[in-house]
mmCIF file of C-alpha atoms and ligand atoms in Angstrom:
data_model
loop_
_atom_site.group_PDB
_atom_site.id
_atom_site.type_symbol
_atom_site.label_atom_id
_atom_site.label_comp_id
_atom_site.label_asym_id
_atom_site.label_seq_id
_atom_site.Cartn_x
_atom_site.Cartn_y
_atom_site.Cartn_z
ATOM 1 C CA MET X 112 9.008 31.039 -4.862
ATOM 2 C CA ILE X 113 8.507 31.592 -1.127
ATOM 3 C CA THR X 114 8.766 34.853 0.805
ATOM 4 C CA PHE X 115 8.341 35.637 4.487
ATOM 5 C CA GLU X 116 8.141 39.317 5.388
ATOM 6 C CA ASP X 117 8.584 40.039 9.101
ATOM 7 C CA VAL X 118 6.508 37.014 10.048
ATOM 8 C CA THR X 119 5.523 36.389 13.656
ATOM 9 C CA VAL X 120 3.305 33.480 14.757
ATOM 10 C CA THR X 121 1.817 33.396 18.228
ATOM 11 C CA TYR X 122 -0.305 30.600 19.689
ATOM 12 C CA ALA X 123 -2.979 31.428 22.257
ATOM 13 C CA ASP X 124 -1.693 31.411 25.861
ATOM 14 C CA ALA X 125 1.957 31.148 24.768
ATOM 15 C CA GLU X 126 4.509 33.224 26.668
ATOM 16 C CA ARG X 127 6.464 34.061 23.544
ATOM 17 C CA PRO X 128 5.868 33.759 19.803
ATOM 18 C CA ALA X 129 6.631 30.392 18.173
ATOM 19 C CA LEU X 130 8.218 32.364 15.320
ATOM 20 C CA ALA X 131 9.425 35.961 15.561
ATOM 21 C CA GLY X 132 10.537 38.419 12.885
ATOM 22 C CA VAL X 133 11.189 35.856 10.149
ATOM 23 C CA ASP X 134 12.343 37.225 6.792
ATOM 24 C CA LEU X 135 13.023 34.666 4.083
ATOM 25 C CA HIS X 136 13.493 34.735 0.364
ATOM 26 C CA ILE X 137 13.583 31.287 -1.191
ATOM 27 C CA PRO X 138 14.087 31.088 -4.957
ATOM 28 C CA GLU X 139 12.752 28.226 -7.057
ATOM 29 C CA GLY X 140 14.856 25.065 -6.942
ATOM 30 C CA GLU X 141 16.581 25.658 -3.616
ATOM 31 C CA LEU X 142 16.919 23.186 -0.791
ATOM 32 C CA VAL X 143 16.439 25.004 2.504
ATOM 33 C CA LEU X 144 17.243 23.306 5.785
ATOM 34 C CA LEU X 145 15.452 24.298 9.015
ATOM 35 C CA VAL X 146 17.370 23.384 12.127
ATOM 36 C CA GLY X 147 16.770 23.921 15.812
ATOM 37 C CA PRO X 148 15.798 21.994 18.920
ATOM 38 C CA SER X 149 12.363 20.535 19.538
ATOM 39 C CA GLY X 150 9.853 23.347 20.092
ATOM 40 C CA SER X 151 11.927 25.962 18.251
ATOM 41 C CA GLY X 152 9.266 26.561 15.579
ATOM 42 C CA LYS X 153 10.312 24.330 12.661
ATOM 43 C CA SER X 154 6.853 22.786 12.205
ATOM 44 C CA THR X 155 5.249 26.193 12.602
ATOM 45 C CA LEU X 156 7.421 27.594 9.816
ATOM 46 C CA LEU X 157 6.531 24.659 7.517
ATOM 47 C CA GLY X 158 2.865 25.162 8.450
ATOM 48 C CA ALA X 159 3.112 28.795 7.412
ATOM 49 C CA VAL X 160 4.198 27.562 3.960
ATOM 50 C CA ASN X 161 1.492 24.918 3.418
ATOM 51 C CA GLY X 162 -1.181 27.142 4.967
ATOM 52 C CA LEU X 163 -1.936 25.075 8.079
ATOM 53 C CA VAL X 164 -0.811 28.221 9.918
ATOM 54 C CA PRO X 165 -2.926 30.304 10.309
ATOM 55 C CA HIS X 166 -5.930 28.397 8.946
ATOM 56 C CA PHE X 167 -5.890 25.206 11.021
ATOM 57 C CA THR X 168 -3.533 25.333 13.982
ATOM 58 C CA GLY X 169 -4.880 28.327 15.838
ATOM 59 C CA GLY X 170 -1.667 30.337 15.502
ATOM 60 C CA GLU X 171 -2.020 34.053 14.843
ATOM 61 C CA LEU X 172 0.156 35.116 11.898
ATOM 62 C CA ARG X 173 1.450 38.651 11.524
ATOM 63 C CA GLY X 174 3.508 39.801 8.539
ATOM 64 C CA ARG X 175 3.137 38.231 5.119
ATOM 65 C CA VAL X 176 3.880 34.831 3.567
ATOM 66 C CA THR X 177 3.628 34.195 -0.169
ATOM 67 C CA VAL X 178 4.051 30.894 -2.004
ATOM 68 C CA ALA X 179 4.219 31.040 -5.807
ATOM 69 C CA GLY X 180 2.753 34.540 -5.545
ATOM 70 C CA ARG X 181 -0.195 33.470 -3.397
ATOM 71 C CA ASP X 182 -0.704 35.150 -0.025
ATOM 72 C CA THR X 183 -1.304 32.329 2.469
ATOM 73 C CA ARG X 184 -3.621 34.514 4.519
ATOM 74 C CA THR X 185 -6.153 34.562 1.669
ATOM 75 C CA HIS X 186 -5.303 31.093 0.313
ATOM 76 C CA ARG X 187 -6.286 28.133 2.444
ATOM 77 C CA PRO X 188 -4.337 24.847 2.355
ATOM 78 C CA ARG X 189 -6.620 23.414 -0.329
ATOM 79 C CA ASP X 190 -5.931 26.496 -2.478
ATOM 80 C CA LEU X 191 -2.217 25.729 -2.162
ATOM 81 C CA ALA X 192 -2.446 21.953 -2.653
ATOM 82 C CA ASP X 193 -1.492 22.114 -6.331
ATOM 83 C CA VAL X 194 1.694 24.025 -5.427
ATOM 84 C CA VAL X 195 2.809 22.684 -2.029
ATOM 85 C CA GLY X 196 3.196 19.030 -1.053
ATOM 86 C CA SER X 197 3.788 18.027 2.588
ATOM 87 C CA VAL X 198 5.498 14.954 4.060
ATOM 88 C CA GLY X 199 5.703 14.115 7.770
ATOM 89 C CA GLN X 200 7.695 11.830 10.065
ATOM 90 C CA ASP X 201 5.420 8.823 10.072
ATOM 91 C CA PRO X 202 4.334 7.747 6.583
ATOM 92 C CA LEU X 203 2.348 4.689 7.736
ATOM 93 C CA ALA X 204 0.031 6.944 9.745
ATOM 94 C CA HIS X 205 -0.867 8.887 6.599
ATOM 95 C CA PHE X 206 -1.169 6.155 3.983
ATOM 96 C CA VAL X 207 -4.718 5.821 2.690
ATOM 97 C CA THR X 208 -4.404 2.818 0.341
ATOM 98 C CA ASP X 209 -2.801 -0.636 0.556
ATOM 99 C CA THR X 210 -0.178 -0.811 -2.181
ATOM 100 C CA VAL X 211 2.639 1.344 -3.532
ATOM 101 C CA GLU X 212 0.965 1.940 -6.879
ATOM 102 C CA ASP X 213 -2.438 2.834 -5.390
ATOM 103 C CA GLU X 214 -0.820 5.222 -2.939
ATOM 104 C CA LEU X 215 0.998 7.058 -5.735
ATOM 105 C CA ALA X 216 -2.270 7.460 -7.667
ATOM 106 C CA TYR X 217 -4.411 8.548 -4.723
ATOM 107 C CA GLY X 218 -3.372 12.211 -4.527
ATOM 108 C CA MET X 219 -4.187 12.775 -8.190
ATOM 109 C CA GLU X 220 -7.653 11.275 -8.031
ATOM 110 C CA SER X 221 -9.092 14.225 -6.139
ATOM 111 C CA LEU X 222 -7.713 16.550 -8.845
ATOM 112 C CA GLY X 223 -9.773 14.766 -11.472
ATOM 113 C CA LEU X 224 -6.850 14.195 -13.863
ATOM 114 C CA PRO X 225 -7.496 12.012 -16.917
ATOM 115 C CA GLY X 226 -6.630 8.339 -16.488
ATOM 116 C CA ASP X 227 -3.772 8.359 -19.013
ATOM 117 C CA VAL X 228 -2.085 11.308 -17.275
ATOM 118 C CA MET X 229 -2.433 9.586 -13.913
ATOM 119 C CA ARG X 230 -0.952 6.348 -15.258
ATOM 120 C CA ARG X 231 1.958 8.201 -16.843
ATOM 121 C CA ARG X 232 2.717 10.116 -13.675
ATOM 122 C CA VAL X 233 2.625 6.934 -11.570
ATOM 123 C CA GLU X 234 5.171 5.307 -13.917
ATOM 124 C CA GLU X 235 7.357 8.420 -13.938
ATOM 125 C CA THR X 236 7.325 8.598 -10.132
ATOM 126 C CA LEU X 237 8.020 4.871 -9.659
ATOM 127 C CA ASP X 238 11.111 5.320 -11.843
ATOM 128 C CA LEU X 239 12.216 8.597 -10.268
ATOM 129 C CA LEU X 240 12.116 7.163 -6.747
ATOM 130 C CA GLY X 241 13.422 3.690 -7.593
ATOM 131 C CA LEU X 242 10.146 2.023 -6.589
ATOM 132 C CA ALA X 243 9.251 0.211 -9.819
ATOM 133 C CA ASP X 244 10.036 -3.255 -8.426
ATOM 134 C CA LEU X 245 7.852 -2.589 -5.399
ATOM 135 C CA ARG X 246 4.729 -1.350 -7.186
ATOM 136 C CA ASP X 247 2.410 -4.160 -6.043
ATOM 137 C CA ARG X 248 3.824 -4.491 -2.550
ATOM 138 C CA PRO X 249 1.585 -3.904 0.485
ATOM 139 C CA LEU X 250 2.781 -0.687 2.135
ATOM 140 C CA SER X 251 3.052 -2.368 5.538
ATOM 141 C CA THR X 252 5.762 -4.744 4.233
ATOM 142 C CA LEU X 253 8.142 -1.978 3.127
ATOM 143 C CA SER X 254 11.201 -0.775 5.014
ATOM 144 C CA GLY X 255 11.063 2.655 6.654
ATOM 145 C CA GLY X 256 13.117 4.231 3.864
ATOM 146 C CA GLN X 257 10.906 2.664 1.200
ATOM 147 C CA GLN X 258 7.776 3.881 2.998
ATOM 148 C CA GLN X 259 9.141 7.385 3.192
ATOM 149 C CA ARG X 260 9.978 7.313 -0.535
ATOM 150 C CA VAL X 261 6.368 6.259 -1.249
ATOM 151 C CA ALA X 262 5.102 9.127 0.941
ATOM 152 C CA ILE X 263 7.220 11.561 -1.078
ATOM 153 C CA GLY X 264 6.058 9.952 -4.331
ATOM 154 C CA SER X 265 2.394 10.238 -3.403
ATOM 155 C CA VAL X 266 2.877 13.990 -3.148
ATOM 156 C CA LEU X 267 5.091 14.296 -6.246
ATOM 157 C CA THR X 268 2.521 12.882 -8.661
ATOM 158 C CA VAL X 269 0.625 16.144 -8.213
ATOM 159 C CA HIS X 270 3.766 17.937 -9.534
ATOM 160 C CA PRO X 271 4.111 20.378 -6.629
ATOM 161 C CA ARG X 272 6.622 23.178 -7.071
ATOM 162 C CA VAL X 273 7.300 23.224 -3.333
ATOM 163 C CA LEU X 274 7.839 20.248 -1.049
ATOM 164 C CA VAL X 275 7.883 20.667 2.753
ATOM 165 C CA LEU X 276 9.155 17.810 4.900
ATOM 166 C CA ASP X 277 8.995 17.706 8.691
ATOM 167 C CA GLU X 278 11.833 15.498 9.982
ATOM 168 C CA PRO X 279 11.224 12.810 7.353
ATOM 169 C CA THR X 280 14.333 10.853 8.373
ATOM 170 C CA SER X 281 13.849 10.939 12.140
ATOM 171 C CA ALA X 282 12.525 7.368 12.344
ATOM 172 C CA LEU X 283 15.046 5.969 9.840
ATOM 173 C CA ASP X 284 18.409 4.271 10.192
ATOM 174 C CA PRO X 285 21.328 6.111 8.561
ATOM 175 C CA GLY X 286 21.172 4.094 5.312
ATOM 176 C CA ALA X 287 17.448 4.711 4.840
ATOM 177 C CA ALA X 288 17.889 8.373 5.710
ATOM 178 C CA GLU X 289 20.523 8.631 2.967
ATOM 179 C CA GLU X 290 18.041 7.125 0.476
ATOM 180 C CA VAL X 291 15.519 9.829 1.306
ATOM 181 C CA LEU X 292 18.066 12.640 1.154
ATOM 182 C CA ALA X 293 19.325 11.389 -2.207
ATOM 183 C CA VAL X 294 15.751 11.550 -3.521
ATOM 184 C CA LEU X 295 15.389 15.140 -2.310
ATOM 185 C CA GLN X 296 18.614 16.170 -4.005
ATOM 186 C CA ARG X 297 17.427 14.641 -7.249
ATOM 187 C CA LEU X 298 14.134 16.546 -7.051
ATOM 188 C CA VAL X 299 15.939 19.816 -6.594
ATOM 189 C CA HIS X 300 18.471 19.217 -9.337
ATOM 190 C CA ASP X 301 16.386 17.365 -11.949
ATOM 191 C CA LEU X 302 12.941 18.938 -11.508
ATOM 192 C CA GLY X 303 13.749 22.316 -9.919
ATOM 193 C CA THR X 304 11.453 21.574 -6.987
ATOM 194 C CA THR X 305 11.880 23.938 -4.023
ATOM 195 C CA VAL X 306 12.411 21.844 -0.878
ATOM 196 C CA LEU X 307 12.050 22.931 2.760
ATOM 197 C CA LEU X 308 13.388 20.297 5.104
ATOM 198 C CA ALA X 309 13.187 20.400 8.915
ATOM 199 C CA GLU X 310 15.822 18.256 10.610
ATOM 200 C CA HIS X 311 17.280 18.142 14.067
ATOM 201 C CA ARG X 312 20.329 16.152 13.020
ATOM 202 C CA LEU X 313 22.187 18.881 11.221
ATOM 203 C CA GLU X 314 25.427 17.204 10.214
ATOM 204 C CA ARG X 315 23.894 14.719 7.801
ATOM 205 C CA VAL X 316 22.015 17.189 5.639
ATOM 206 C CA VAL X 317 23.864 20.462 5.844
ATOM 207 C CA GLN X 318 26.077 19.574 2.876
ATOM 208 C CA TYR X 319 23.008 19.469 0.612
ATOM 209 C CA ALA X 320 21.495 22.806 1.612
ATOM 210 C CA ASP X 321 21.469 26.111 -0.301
ATOM 211 C CA GLN X 322 20.254 28.030 2.772
ATOM 212 C CA VAL X 323 20.041 27.151 6.445
ATOM 213 C CA VAL X 324 17.479 28.657 8.829
ATOM 214 C CA LEU X 325 18.635 28.266 12.422
ATOM 215 C CA LEU X 326 15.864 28.593 15.020
ATOM 216 C CA ASP X 327 16.673 28.698 18.714
ATOM 217 C CA GLY X 328 13.202 28.949 20.218
ATOM 218 C CA GLY X 329 14.235 31.858 22.371
ATOM 219 C CA GLY X 330 11.974 34.400 20.697
ATOM 220 C CA ALA X 331 14.724 35.969 18.564
ATOM 221 C CA PRO X 332 14.608 36.037 14.748
ATOM 222 C CA PRO X 333 16.307 32.996 13.166
ATOM 223 C CA VAL X 334 19.805 33.137 11.727
ATOM 224 C CA VAL X 335 19.504 32.682 7.947
ATOM 225 C CA GLY X 336 22.340 32.172 5.485
ATOM 226 C CA ALA X 337 24.556 29.840 3.532
ATOM 227 C CA PRO X 338 25.466 26.666 5.478
ATOM 228 C CA ALA X 339 29.045 27.771 6.167
ATOM 229 C CA GLU X 340 27.921 31.161 7.523
ATOM 230 C CA VAL X 341 25.246 29.708 9.762
ATOM 231 C CA MET X 342 27.478 26.905 11.040
ATOM 232 C CA ALA X 343 30.004 29.508 12.143
ATOM 233 C CA VAL X 344 27.410 31.180 14.434
HETATM 234 P P1 ADP O 492 9.393 22.291 16.345
HETATM 235 O O1 ADP O 492 8.786 21.812 15.057
HETATM 236 O O2 ADP O 492 10.722 22.943 16.171
HETATM 237 O O3 ADP O 492 9.414 21.232 17.397
HETATM 238 P P2 ADP O 492 6.891 23.731 16.748
HETATM 239 O O4 ADP O 492 6.660 24.669 15.636
HETATM 240 O O5 ADP O 492 6.147 22.433 16.747
HETATM 241 O O6 ADP O 492 8.468 23.480 16.897
HETATM 242 O O7 ADP O 492 6.542 24.456 18.117
HETATM 243 C C1 ADP O 492 6.966 25.777 18.444
HETATM 244 C C2 ADP O 492 6.262 26.215 19.719
HETATM 245 O O8 ADP O 492 4.869 26.412 19.456
HETATM 246 C C3 ADP O 492 6.327 25.204 20.846
HETATM 247 O O9 ADP O 492 6.404 25.920 22.062
HETATM 248 C C4 ADP O 492 5.015 24.464 20.740
HETATM 249 O O10 ADP O 492 4.622 23.957 21.980
HETATM 250 C C5 ADP O 492 4.077 25.549 20.247
HETATM 251 N N1 ADP O 492 2.984 25.036 19.396
HETATM 252 C C6 ADP O 492 3.145 24.350 18.228
HETATM 253 N N2 ADP O 492 1.951 24.069 17.669
HETATM 254 C C7 ADP O 492 0.993 24.584 18.508
HETATM 255 C C8 ADP O 492 -0.443 24.642 18.486
HETATM 256 N N3 ADP O 492 -1.145 24.115 17.466
HETATM 257 N N4 ADP O 492 -1.056 25.263 19.526
HETATM 258 C C9 ADP O 492 -0.358 25.810 20.529
HETATM 259 N N5 ADP O 492 0.990 25.807 20.597
HETATM 260 C C10 ADP O 492 1.666 25.205 19.616
HETATM 261 P P1 ADP O 493 1.539 15.596 -17.583
HETATM 262 O O1 ADP O 493 1.411 14.561 -16.531
HETATM 263 O O2 ADP O 493 1.184 16.984 -17.089
HETATM 264 O O3 ADP O 493 0.910 15.257 -18.879
HETATM 265 P P2 ADP O 493 4.215 14.685 -17.618
HETATM 266 O O4 ADP O 493 3.820 13.681 -16.611
HETATM 267 O O5 ADP O 493 4.744 14.227 -18.921
HETATM 268 O O6 ADP O 493 3.057 15.718 -17.929
HETATM 269 O O7 ADP O 493 5.283 15.632 -16.938
HETATM 270 C C1 ADP O 493 5.516 16.913 -17.426
HETATM 271 C C2 ADP O 493 6.927 17.286 -17.053
HETATM 272 O O8 ADP O 493 7.018 17.441 -15.634
HETATM 273 C C3 ADP O 493 7.934 16.219 -17.423
HETATM 274 O O9 ADP O 493 9.035 16.851 -18.038
HETATM 275 C C4 ADP O 493 8.324 15.616 -16.100
HETATM 276 O O10 ADP O 493 9.665 15.175 -16.084
HETATM 277 C C5 ADP O 493 8.159 16.773 -15.165
HETATM 278 N N1 ADP O 493 7.918 16.345 -13.784
HETATM 279 C C6 ADP O 493 7.718 15.107 -13.333
HETATM 280 N N2 ADP O 493 7.547 15.094 -12.008
HETATM 281 C C7 ADP O 493 7.619 16.374 -11.595
HETATM 282 C C8 ADP O 493 7.518 17.028 -10.338
HETATM 283 N N3 ADP O 493 7.327 16.360 -9.225
HETATM 284 N N4 ADP O 493 7.644 18.368 -10.298
HETATM 285 C C9 ADP O 493 7.861 19.055 -11.422
HETATM 286 N N5 ADP O 493 7.974 18.499 -12.641
HETATM 287 C C10 ADP O 493 7.852 17.179 -12.734
#
């Protein structure tokens, strides 16, 4: 589903590449965990998957990245939007509507889907994420975990095959973080979605991962492997 072939990303004026010599092979339906300290290149790696790198962030990308067979050098983020959904740390900053239901529908409107398909997908997503009782609630009145579930839902209604999340639990208390992680597990197992998750708190999520990518920010290629192998490094 996703391949990186000897990928190096360098930002202008940087002393060393933000990513160096990354080789990855991520099959459909895997949950891949990116770990490493702040500045180690986690966001850059996620950006290379959703196309923000190299098209919007100014990073120079060498090597080759493909997502669902599409080369991200020749496909801009909007050409990947039907395949890759992205979720960040601060859902409130990205919400564009006022209520849960409107927010779930918003992403589909730009795709021009028929009204009955949109309504069905909103219902399906409310159920999948346990948000049905909150459908009319103003987004600002939700808990952090509920907001983050809505942010994930607003991307899922488009039926992306790949979901990238940049530290989605970093602003959450442990209970809310568990809610979000449980949702991600369900996506992987029930829908076969491929999930890339950047986290700096390793211990909570490592049990759910199929592969771990360990970045150290020192300019060396990441360590990639099964959780037990990488944890032993
Ligand atoms: P992380 O997500 O692990 O914190 P990042 O990918 O954000 O790491 O950053 C990796 C390195 O690249 C850091 O040194 C950061 O300062 C730099 N960097 C990230 N984005 C940009 C950008 N748009 N322009 C210049 N440098 C950047
Ligand atoms: P459509 O909206 O295209 O008419 P449905 O909404 O009935 O079709 O969904 C088609 C299939 O996709 C269903 O089996 C549904 O469970 C599944 N599905 C729902 N959400 C997702 C998702 N986020 N990613 C992949 N498949 C999904």
